[in-house]
Short mmCIF file of N, CA and C and ligand atoms in Angstrom, two decimals:
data_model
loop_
_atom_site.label_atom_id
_atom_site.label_comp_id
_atom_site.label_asym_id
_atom_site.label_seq_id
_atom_site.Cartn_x
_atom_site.Cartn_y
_atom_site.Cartn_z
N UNK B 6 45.18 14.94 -29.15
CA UNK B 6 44.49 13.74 -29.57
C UNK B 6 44.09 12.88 -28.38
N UNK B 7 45.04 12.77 -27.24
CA UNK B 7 44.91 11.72 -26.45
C UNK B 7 43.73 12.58 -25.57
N UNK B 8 43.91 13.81 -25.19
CA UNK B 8 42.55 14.55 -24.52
C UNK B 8 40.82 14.80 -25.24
N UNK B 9 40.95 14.37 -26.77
CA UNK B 9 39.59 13.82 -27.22
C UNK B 9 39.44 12.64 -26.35
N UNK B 10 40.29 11.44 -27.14
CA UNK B 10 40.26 10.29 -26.15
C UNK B 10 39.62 10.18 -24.75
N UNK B 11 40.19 10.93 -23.85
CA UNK B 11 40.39 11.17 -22.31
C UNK B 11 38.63 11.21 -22.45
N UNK B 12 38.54 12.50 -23.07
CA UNK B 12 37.40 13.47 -22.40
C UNK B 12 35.85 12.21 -23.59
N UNK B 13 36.34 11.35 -24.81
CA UNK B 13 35.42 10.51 -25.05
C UNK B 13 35.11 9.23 -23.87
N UNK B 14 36.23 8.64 -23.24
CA UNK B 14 36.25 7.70 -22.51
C UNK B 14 35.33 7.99 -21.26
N UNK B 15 35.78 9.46 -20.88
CA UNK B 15 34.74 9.77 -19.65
C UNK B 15 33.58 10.00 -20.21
N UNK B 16 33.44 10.77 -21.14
CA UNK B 16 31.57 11.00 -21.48
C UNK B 16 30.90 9.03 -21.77
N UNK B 17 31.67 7.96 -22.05
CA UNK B 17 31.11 6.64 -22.33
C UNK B 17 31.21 6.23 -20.49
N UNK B 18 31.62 6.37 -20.02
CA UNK B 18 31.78 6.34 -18.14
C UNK B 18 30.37 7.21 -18.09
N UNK B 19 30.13 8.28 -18.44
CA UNK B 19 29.09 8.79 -17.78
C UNK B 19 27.96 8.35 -17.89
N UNK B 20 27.86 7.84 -19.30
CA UNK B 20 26.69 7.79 -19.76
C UNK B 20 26.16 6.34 -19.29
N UNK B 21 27.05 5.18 -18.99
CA UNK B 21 26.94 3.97 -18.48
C UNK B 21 26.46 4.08 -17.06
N UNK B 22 27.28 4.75 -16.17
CA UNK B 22 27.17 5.37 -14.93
C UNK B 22 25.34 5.93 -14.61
N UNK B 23 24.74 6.49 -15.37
CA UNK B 23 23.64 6.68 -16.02
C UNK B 23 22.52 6.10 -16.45
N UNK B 24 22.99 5.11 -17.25
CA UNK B 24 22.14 4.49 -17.99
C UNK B 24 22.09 2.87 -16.60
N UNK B 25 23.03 2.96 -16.01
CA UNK B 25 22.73 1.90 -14.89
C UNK B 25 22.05 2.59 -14.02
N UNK B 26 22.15 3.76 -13.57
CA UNK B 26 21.12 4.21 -12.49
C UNK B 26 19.81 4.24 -12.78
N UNK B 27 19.22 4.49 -14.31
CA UNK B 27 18.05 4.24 -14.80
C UNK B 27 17.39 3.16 -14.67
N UNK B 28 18.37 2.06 -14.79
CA UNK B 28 17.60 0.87 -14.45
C UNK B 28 17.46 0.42 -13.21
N UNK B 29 18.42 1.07 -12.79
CA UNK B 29 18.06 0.37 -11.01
C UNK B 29 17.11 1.01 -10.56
N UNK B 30 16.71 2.88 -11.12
CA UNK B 30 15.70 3.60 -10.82
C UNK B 30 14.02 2.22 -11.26
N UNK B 31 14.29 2.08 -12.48
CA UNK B 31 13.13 1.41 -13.15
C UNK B 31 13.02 0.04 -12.05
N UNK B 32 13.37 -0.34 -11.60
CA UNK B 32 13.67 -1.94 -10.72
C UNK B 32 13.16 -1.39 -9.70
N UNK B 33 13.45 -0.55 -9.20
CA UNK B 33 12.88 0.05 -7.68
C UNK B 33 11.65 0.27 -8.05
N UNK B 34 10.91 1.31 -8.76
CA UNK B 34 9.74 1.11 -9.40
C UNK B 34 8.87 0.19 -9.25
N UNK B 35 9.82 -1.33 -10.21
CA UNK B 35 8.46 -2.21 -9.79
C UNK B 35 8.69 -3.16 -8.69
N UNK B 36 9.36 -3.12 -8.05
CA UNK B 36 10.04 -4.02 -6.28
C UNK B 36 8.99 -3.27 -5.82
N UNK B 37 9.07 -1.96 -5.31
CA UNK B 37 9.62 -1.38 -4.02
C UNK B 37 7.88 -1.38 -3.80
N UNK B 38 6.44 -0.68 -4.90
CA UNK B 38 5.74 -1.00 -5.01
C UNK B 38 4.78 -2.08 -3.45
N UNK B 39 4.79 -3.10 -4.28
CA UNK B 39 4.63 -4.58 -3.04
C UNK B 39 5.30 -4.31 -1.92
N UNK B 40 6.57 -4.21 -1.46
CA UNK B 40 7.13 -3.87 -0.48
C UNK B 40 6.52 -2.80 0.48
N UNK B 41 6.25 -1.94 -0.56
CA UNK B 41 5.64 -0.73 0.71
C UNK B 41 4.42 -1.47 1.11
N UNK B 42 3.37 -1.80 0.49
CA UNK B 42 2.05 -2.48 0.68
C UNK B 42 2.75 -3.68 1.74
N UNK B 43 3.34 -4.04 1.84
CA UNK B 43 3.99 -5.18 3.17
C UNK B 43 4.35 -4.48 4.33
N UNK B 44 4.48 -3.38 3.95
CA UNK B 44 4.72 -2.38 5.54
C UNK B 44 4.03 -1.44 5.78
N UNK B 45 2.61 -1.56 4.86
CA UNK B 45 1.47 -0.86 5.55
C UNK B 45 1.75 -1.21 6.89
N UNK B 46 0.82 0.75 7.37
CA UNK B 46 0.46 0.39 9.07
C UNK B 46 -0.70 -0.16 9.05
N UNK B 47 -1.37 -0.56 10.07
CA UNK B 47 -2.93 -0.92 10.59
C UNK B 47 -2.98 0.62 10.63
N UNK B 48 -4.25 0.48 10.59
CA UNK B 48 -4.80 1.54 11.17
C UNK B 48 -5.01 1.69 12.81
N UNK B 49 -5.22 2.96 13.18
CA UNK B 49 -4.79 3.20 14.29
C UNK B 49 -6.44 3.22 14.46
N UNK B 50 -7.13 2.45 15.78
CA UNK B 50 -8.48 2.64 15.80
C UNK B 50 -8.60 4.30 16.79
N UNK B 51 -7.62 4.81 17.16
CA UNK B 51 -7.63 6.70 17.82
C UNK B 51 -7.50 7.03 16.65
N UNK B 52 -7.17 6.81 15.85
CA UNK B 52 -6.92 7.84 14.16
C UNK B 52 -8.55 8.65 14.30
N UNK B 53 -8.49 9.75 14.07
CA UNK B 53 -9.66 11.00 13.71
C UNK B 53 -10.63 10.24 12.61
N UNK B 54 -10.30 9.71 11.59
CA UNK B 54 -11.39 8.92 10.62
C UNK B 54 -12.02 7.65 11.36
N UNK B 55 -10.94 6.83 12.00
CA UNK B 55 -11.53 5.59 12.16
C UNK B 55 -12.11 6.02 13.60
N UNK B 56 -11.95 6.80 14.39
CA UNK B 56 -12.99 7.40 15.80
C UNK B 56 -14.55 7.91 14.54
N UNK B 57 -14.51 8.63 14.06
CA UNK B 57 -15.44 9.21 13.24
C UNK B 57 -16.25 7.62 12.09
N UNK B 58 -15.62 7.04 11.78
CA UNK B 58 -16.41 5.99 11.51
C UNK B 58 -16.66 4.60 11.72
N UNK B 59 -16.79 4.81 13.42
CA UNK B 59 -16.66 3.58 14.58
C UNK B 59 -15.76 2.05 14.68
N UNK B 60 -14.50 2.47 13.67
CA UNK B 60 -13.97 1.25 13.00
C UNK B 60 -13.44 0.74 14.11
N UNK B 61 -13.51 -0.54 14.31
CA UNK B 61 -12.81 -1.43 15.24
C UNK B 61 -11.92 -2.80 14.69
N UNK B 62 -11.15 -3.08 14.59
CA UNK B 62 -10.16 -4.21 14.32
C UNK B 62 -11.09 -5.81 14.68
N UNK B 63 -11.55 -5.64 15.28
CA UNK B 63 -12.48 -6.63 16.38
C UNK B 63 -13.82 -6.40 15.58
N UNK B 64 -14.44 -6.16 14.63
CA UNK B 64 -15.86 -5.40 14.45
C UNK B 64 -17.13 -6.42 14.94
N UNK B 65 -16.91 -7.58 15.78
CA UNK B 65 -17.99 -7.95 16.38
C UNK B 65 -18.30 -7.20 17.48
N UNK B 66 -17.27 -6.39 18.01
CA UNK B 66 -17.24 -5.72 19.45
C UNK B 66 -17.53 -4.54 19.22
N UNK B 67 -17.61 -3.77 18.17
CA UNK B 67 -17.86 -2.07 17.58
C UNK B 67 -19.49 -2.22 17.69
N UNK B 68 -19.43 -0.98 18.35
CA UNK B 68 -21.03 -0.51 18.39
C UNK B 68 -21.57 -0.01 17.22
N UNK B 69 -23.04 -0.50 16.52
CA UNK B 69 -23.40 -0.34 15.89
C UNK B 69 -22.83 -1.97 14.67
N UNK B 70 -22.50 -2.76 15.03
CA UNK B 70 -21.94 -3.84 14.07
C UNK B 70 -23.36 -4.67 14.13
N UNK B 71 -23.28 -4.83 12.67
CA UNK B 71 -24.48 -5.66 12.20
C UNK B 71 -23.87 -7.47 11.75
N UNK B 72 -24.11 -8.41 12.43
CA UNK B 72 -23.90 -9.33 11.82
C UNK B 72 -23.35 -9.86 10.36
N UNK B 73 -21.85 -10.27 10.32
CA UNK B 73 -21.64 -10.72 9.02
C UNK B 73 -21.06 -9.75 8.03
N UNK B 74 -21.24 -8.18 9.08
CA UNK B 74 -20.54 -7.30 8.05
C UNK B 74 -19.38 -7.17 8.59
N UNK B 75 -18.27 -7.86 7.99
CA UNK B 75 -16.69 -7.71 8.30
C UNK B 75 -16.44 -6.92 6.88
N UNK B 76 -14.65 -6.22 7.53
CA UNK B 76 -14.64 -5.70 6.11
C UNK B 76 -13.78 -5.99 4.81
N UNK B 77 -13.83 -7.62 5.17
CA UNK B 77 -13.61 -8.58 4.43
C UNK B 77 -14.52 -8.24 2.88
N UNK B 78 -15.80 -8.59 3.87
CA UNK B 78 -16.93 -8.42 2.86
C UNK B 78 -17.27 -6.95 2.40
N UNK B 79 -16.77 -6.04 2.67
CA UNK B 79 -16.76 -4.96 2.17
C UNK B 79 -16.73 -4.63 0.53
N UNK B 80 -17.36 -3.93 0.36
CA UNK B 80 -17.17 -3.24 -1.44
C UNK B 80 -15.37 -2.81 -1.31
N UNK B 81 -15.48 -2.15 -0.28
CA UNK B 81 -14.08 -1.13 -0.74
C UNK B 81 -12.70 -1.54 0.37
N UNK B 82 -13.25 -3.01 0.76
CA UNK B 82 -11.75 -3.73 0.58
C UNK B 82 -11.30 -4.44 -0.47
N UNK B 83 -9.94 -4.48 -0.21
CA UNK B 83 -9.37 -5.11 -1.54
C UNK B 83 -8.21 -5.75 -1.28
N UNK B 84 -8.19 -6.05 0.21
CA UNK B 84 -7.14 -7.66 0.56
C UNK B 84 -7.28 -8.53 0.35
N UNK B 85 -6.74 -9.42 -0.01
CA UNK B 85 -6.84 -11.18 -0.25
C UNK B 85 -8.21 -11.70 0.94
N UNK B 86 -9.05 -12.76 0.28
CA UNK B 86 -9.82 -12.80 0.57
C UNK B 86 -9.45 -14.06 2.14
N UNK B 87 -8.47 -14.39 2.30
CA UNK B 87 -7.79 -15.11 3.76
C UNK B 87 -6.62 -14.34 4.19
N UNK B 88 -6.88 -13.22 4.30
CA UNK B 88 -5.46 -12.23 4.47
C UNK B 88 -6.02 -11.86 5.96
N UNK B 89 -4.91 -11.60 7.02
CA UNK B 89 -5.77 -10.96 8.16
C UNK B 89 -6.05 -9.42 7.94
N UNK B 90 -5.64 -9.16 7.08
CA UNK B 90 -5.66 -7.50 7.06
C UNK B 90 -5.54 -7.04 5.50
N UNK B 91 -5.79 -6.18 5.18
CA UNK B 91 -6.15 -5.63 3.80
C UNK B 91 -6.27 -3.89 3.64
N UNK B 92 -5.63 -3.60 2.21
CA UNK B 92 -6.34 -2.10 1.76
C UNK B 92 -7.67 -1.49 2.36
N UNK B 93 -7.87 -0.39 2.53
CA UNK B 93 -9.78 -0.04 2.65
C UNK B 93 -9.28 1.33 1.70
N UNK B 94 -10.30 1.52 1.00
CA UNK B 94 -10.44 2.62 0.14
C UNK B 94 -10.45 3.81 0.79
N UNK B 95 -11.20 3.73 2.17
CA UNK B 95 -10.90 4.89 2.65
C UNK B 95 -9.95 4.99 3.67
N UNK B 96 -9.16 4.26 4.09
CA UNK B 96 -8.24 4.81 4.84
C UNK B 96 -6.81 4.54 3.67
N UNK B 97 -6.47 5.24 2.79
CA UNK B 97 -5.24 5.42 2.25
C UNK B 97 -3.91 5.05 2.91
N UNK B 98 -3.15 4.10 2.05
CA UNK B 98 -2.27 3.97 3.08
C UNK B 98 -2.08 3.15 4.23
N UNK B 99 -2.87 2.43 4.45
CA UNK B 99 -2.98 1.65 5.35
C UNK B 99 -3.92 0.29 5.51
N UNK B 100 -3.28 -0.30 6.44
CA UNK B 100 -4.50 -1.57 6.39
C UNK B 100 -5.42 -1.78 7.54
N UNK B 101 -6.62 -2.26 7.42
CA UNK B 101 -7.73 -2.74 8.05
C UNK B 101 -7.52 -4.03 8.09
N UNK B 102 -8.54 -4.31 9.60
CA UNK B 102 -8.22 -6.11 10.00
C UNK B 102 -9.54 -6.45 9.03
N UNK B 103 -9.53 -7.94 8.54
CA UNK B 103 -10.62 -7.99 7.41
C UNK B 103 -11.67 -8.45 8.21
N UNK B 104 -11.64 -8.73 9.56
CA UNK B 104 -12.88 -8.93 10.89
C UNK B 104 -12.95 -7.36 11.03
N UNK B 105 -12.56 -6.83 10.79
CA UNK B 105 -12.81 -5.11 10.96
C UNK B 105 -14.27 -5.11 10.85
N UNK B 106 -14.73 -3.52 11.42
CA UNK B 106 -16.26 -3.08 11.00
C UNK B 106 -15.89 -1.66 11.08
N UNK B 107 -16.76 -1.00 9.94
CA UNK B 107 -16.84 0.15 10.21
C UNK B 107 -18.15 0.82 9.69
N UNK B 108 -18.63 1.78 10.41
CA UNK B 108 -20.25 2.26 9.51
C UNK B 108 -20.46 2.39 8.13
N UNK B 109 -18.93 2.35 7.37
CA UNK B 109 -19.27 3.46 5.96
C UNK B 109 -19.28 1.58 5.14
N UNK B 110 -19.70 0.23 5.78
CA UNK B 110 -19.78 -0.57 5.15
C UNK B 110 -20.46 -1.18 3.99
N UNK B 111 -19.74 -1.51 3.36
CA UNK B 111 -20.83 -1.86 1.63
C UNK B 111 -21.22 -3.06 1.49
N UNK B 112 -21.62 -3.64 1.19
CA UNK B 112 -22.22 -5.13 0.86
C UNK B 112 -20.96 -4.79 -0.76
N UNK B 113 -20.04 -6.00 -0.79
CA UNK B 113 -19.35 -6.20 -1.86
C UNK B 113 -20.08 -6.99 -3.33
N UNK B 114 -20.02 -6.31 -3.81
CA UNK B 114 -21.09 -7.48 -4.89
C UNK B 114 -20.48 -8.42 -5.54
N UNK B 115 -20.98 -9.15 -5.52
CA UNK B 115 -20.28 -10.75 -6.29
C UNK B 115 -19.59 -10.19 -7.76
FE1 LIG X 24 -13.85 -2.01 6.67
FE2 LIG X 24 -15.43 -1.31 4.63
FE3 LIG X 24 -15.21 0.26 6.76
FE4 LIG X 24 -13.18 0.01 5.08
S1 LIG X 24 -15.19 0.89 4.61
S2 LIG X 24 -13.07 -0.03 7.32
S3 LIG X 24 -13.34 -2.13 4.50
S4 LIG X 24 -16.09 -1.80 6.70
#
């Protein structure tokens, strides 16, 4: 009798044991999220894409920069619009300075 007991007490241990790791799993989920986006890298302006699409951190100083196109104003940024740095659609993973320039630039539409 007392080894039902035993062996019920541990299966209610396990399942608690369990059912708390689920939630701390689910909590990490939605934390950790934002957090990683806070420890984006910059992009590296030697990175193989950003050599290939003249991106510069500085984009008044990148050759080929057209006035006014930062990639602030970009279609396919998506940092806060006073942030120094932000998402770019195409570099995954990482952030662009929003004075950035790069050729593959979009006019963002209102
Ligand atoms: Fe900047 Fe736009 Fe080029 Fe991305 S695509 S690096 S946001 S100019």
């Amino acid at each position: 009798m007392n080894g039902s007991r035993d062996r019920s007490d541990s299966d209610r241990r396990q399942f608690l044991k369990l059912a708390g790791g689920l939630a701390v799993a689910s909590l990490a989920s939605v934390v950790l999220p934002g957090r990683a986006a806070a420890q984006a890298q910059s992009v590296d302006p030697k990175d193989p894409l950003a050599v290939s699409l003249g991106y510069a951190c500085d984009g008044a100083k990148a050759p080929g920069y057209v006035e006014g196109q930062f990639c602030k104003g970009c279609q396919l940024y998506s940092g806060a619009a006073d942030a120094k740095n932000g998402p770019c659609a195409l570099f995954q993973g990482k952030l662009v300075c929003s004075e950035g320039w790069c050729k593959s630039w979009v006019k963002r539409s209102a």
